[in-house]
mmCIF file of C-alpha atoms in Angstrom:
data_model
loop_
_atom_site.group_PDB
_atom_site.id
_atom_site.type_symbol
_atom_site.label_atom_id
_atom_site.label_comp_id
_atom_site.label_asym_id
_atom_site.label_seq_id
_atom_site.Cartn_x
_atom_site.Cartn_y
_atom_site.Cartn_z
ATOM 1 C CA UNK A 1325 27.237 -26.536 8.815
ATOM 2 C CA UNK A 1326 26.430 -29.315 10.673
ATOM 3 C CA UNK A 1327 25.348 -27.058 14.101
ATOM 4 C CA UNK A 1328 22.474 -25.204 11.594
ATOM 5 C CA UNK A 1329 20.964 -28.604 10.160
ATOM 6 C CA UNK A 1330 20.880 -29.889 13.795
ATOM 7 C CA UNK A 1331 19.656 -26.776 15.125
ATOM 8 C CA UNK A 1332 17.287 -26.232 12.155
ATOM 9 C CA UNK A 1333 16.188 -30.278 12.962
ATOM 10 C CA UNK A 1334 15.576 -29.152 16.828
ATOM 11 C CA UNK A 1335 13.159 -25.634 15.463
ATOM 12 C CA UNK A 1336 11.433 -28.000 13.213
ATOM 13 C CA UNK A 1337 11.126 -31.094 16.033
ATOM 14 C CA UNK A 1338 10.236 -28.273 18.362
ATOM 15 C CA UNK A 1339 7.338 -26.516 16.277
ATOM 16 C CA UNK A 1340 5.705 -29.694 15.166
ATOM 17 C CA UNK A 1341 5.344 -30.771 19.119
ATOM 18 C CA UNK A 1342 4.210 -27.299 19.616
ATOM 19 C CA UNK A 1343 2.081 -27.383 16.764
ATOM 20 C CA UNK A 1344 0.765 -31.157 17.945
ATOM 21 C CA UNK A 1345 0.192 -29.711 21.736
ATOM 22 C CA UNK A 1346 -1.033 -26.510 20.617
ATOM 23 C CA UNK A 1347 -4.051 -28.304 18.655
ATOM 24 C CA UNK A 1348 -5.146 -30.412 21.273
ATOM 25 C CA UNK A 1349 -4.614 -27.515 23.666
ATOM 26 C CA UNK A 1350 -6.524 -25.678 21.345
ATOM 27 C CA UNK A 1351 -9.272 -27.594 21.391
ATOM 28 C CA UNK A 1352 -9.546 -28.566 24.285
ATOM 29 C CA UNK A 1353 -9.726 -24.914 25.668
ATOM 30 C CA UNK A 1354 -12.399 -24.603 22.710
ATOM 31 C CA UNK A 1355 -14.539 -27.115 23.532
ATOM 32 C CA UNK A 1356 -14.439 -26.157 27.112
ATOM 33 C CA UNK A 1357 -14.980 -22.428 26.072
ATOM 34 C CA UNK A 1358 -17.295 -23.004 23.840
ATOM 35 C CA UNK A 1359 -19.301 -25.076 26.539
ATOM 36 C CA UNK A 1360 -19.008 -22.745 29.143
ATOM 37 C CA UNK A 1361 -18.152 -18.853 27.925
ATOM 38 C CA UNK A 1362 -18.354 -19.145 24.179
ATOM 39 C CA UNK A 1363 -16.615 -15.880 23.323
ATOM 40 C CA UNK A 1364 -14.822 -14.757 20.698
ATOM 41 C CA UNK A 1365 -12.503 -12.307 22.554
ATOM 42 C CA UNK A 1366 -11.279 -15.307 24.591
ATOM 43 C CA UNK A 1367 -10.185 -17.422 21.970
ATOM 44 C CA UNK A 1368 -9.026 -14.243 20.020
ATOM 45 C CA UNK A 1369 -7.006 -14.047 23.905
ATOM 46 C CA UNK A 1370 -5.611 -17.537 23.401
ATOM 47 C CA UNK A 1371 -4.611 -17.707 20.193
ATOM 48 C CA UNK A 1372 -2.705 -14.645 20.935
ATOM 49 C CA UNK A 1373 -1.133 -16.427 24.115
ATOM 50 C CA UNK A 1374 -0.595 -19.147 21.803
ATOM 51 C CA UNK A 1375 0.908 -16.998 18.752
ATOM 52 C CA UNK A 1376 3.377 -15.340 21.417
ATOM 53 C CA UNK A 1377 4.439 -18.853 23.011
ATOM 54 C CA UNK A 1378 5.049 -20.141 19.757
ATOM 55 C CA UNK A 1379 7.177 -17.144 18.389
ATOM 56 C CA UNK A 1380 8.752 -17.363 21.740
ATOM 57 C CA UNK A 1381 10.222 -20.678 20.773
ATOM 58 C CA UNK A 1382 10.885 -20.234 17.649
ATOM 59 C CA UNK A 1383 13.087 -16.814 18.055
ATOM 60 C CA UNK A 1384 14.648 -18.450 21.489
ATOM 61 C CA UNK A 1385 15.548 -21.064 19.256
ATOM 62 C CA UNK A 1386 16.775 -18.408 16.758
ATOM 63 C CA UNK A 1387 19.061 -16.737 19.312
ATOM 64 C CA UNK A 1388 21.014 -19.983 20.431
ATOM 65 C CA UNK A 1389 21.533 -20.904 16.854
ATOM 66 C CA UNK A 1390 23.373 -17.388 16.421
ATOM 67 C CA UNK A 1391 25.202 -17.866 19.465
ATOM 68 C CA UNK A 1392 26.295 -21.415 18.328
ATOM 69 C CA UNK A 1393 27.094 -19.969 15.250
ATOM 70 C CA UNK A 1394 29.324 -17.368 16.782
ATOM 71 C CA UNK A 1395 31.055 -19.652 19.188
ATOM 72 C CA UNK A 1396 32.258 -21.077 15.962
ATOM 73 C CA UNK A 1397 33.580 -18.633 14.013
ATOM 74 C CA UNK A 1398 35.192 -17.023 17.540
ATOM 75 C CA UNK A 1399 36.509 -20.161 17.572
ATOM 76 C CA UNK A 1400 37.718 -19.933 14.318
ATOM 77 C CA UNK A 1401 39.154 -17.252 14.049
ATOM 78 C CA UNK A 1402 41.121 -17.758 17.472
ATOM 79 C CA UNK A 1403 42.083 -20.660 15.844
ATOM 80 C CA UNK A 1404 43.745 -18.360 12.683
ATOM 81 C CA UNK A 1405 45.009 -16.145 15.319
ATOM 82 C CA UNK A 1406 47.004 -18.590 17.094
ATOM 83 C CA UNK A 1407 48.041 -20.041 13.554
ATOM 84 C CA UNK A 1408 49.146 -16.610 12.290
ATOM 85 C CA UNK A 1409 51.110 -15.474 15.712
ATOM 86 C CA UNK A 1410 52.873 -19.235 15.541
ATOM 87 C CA UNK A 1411 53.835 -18.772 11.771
ATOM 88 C CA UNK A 1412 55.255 -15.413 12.077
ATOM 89 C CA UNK A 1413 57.206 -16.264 15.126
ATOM 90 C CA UNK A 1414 58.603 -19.301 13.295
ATOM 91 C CA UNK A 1415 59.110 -16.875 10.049
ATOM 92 C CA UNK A 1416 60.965 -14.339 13.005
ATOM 93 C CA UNK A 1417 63.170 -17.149 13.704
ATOM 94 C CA UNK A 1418 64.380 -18.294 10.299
ATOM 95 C CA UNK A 1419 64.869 -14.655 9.494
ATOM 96 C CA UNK A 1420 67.541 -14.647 12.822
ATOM 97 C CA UNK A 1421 68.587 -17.822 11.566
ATOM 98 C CA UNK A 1422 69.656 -16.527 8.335
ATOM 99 C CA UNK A 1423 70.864 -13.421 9.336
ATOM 100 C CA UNK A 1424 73.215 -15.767 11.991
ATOM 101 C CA UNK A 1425 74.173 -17.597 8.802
ATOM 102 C CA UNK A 1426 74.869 -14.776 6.701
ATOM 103 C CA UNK A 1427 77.240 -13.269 9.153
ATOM 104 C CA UNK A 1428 78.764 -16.387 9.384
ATOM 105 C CA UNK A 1429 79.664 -16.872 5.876
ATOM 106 C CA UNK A 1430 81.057 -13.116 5.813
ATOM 107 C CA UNK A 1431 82.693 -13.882 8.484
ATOM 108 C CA UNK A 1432 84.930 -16.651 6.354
ATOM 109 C CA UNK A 1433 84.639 -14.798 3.473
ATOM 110 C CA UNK A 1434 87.013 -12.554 5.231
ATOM 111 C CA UNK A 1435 89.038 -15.288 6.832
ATOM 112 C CA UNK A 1436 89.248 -16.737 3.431
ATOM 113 C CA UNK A 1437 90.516 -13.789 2.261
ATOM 114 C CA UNK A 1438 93.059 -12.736 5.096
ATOM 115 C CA UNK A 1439 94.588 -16.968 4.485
ATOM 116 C CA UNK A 1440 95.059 -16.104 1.002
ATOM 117 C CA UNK A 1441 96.772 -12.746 1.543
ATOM 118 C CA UNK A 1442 98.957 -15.009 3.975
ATOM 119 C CA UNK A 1443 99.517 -17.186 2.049
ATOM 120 C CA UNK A 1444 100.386 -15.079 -0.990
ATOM 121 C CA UNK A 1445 102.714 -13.184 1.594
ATOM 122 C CA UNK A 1446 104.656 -16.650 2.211
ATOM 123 C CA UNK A 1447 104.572 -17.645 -1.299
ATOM 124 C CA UNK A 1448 106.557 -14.585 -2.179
ATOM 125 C CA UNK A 1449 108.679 -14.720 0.608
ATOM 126 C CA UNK A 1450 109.436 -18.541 -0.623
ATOM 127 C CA UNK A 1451 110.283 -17.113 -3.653
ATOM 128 C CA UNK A 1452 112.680 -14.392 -2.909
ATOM 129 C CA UNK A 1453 114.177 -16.614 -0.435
ATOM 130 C CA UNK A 1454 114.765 -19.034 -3.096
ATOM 131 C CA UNK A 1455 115.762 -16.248 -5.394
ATOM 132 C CA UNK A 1456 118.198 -15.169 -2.551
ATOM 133 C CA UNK A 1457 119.470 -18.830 -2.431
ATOM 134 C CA UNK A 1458 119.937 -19.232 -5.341
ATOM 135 C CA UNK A 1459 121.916 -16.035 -6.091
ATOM 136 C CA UNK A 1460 124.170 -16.812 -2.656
ATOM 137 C CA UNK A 1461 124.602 -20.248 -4.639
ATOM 138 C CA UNK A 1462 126.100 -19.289 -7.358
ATOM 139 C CA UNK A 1463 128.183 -16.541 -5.331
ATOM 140 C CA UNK A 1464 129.324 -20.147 -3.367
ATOM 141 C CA UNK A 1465 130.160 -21.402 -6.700
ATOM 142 C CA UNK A 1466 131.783 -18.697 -7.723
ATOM 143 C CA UNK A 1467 134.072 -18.056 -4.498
ATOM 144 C CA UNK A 1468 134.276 -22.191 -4.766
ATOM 145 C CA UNK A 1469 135.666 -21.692 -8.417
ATOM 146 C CA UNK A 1470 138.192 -19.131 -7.657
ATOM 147 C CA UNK A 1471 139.329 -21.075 -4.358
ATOM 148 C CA UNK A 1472 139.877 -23.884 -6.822
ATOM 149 C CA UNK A 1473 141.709 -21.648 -8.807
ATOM 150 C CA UNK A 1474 143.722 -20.263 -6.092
ATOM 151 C CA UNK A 1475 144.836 -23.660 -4.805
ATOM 152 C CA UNK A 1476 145.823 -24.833 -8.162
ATOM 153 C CA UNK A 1477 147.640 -21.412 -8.895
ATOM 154 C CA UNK A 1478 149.249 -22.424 -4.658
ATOM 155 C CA UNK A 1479 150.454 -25.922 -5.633
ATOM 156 C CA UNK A 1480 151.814 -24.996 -9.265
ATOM 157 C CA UNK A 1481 153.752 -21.900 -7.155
ATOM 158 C CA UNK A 1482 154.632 -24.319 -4.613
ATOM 159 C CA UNK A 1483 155.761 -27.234 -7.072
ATOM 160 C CA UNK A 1484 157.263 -24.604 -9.555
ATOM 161 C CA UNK A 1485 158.784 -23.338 -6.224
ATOM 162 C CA UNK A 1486 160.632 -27.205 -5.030
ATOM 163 C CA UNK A 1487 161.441 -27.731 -8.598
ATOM 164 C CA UNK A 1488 163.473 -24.295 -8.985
ATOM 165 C CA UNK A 1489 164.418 -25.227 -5.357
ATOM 166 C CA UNK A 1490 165.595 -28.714 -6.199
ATOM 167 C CA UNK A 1491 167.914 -27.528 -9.431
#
């Protein structure tokens, strides 16, 4: 916005001086035509030349406005461009990212899930060990018991025995 009102400024600064020069060119050429050819094709001839300066000017001016004007918006959008290609390589990134991540977590889902098997697998083993222990346990009490009993049915043979032996 601010390149049109300066450029608009410069066509009007530009076409007033024109306008001011023009005038006093203008009559100055008059006077000295009228003083020494006083024709109307020649002053028909230079306001012509004068018309074709002036829109000379004015559409020169025209033309470097539009080229200002498309500087900018090539600028512009080279500017989007640049802003588009960065955001989708930073949106390609965060997509790896999270595909990285994801694989990550699947990857201890599964190691969760292999330590609990494991784990499971031990805890069961724990338990028929300790099932197993304590059935040998109370086979060891048992086999205790009846060694108990044995001994006591030894020494009652063996006293019975020194007391028949002894009469």
């Amino acid at each position: 916005m601010h390149v049109q009102e300066e450029s608009h400024t410069s066509i009007m600064n530009q076409c007033h001086l024109f306008k001011k020069a023009s005038s006093g060119y203008i009559n100055l050429v008059s006077s000295t035509a009228e003083s020494t050819f006083n024709s109307k094709f020649e002053d028909s001839e230079l306001e012509y030349l004068l018309m074709q300066d002036l829109y000379r000017v004015i559409f020169s001016e025209g033309i470097r406005d539009a080229q200002d004007k498309l500087k900018g918006l090539y600028q512009d959008y080279s500017n989007e461009n640049e802003n588009r290609i960065f955001l989708e390589m930073e949106a390609i990134q965060k997509e790896y990212e999270l595909t990285l991540e994801v694989e990550e977590k699947e990857k201890l889902k599964q190691m969760i899930y292999r330590l609990e098997r494991a784990v499971n697998e031990k805890e069961k083993l724990a338990s028929d060990a300790s099932t197993d222990l304590a059935k040998e346990k109370e086979q060891f009490e048992l086999v205790t018991q009846e060694l108990n009993a044995v001994r006591e049915h030894a020494s009652r043979q063996q006293r019975l025995s020194r007391s028949i032996g002894a009469n």
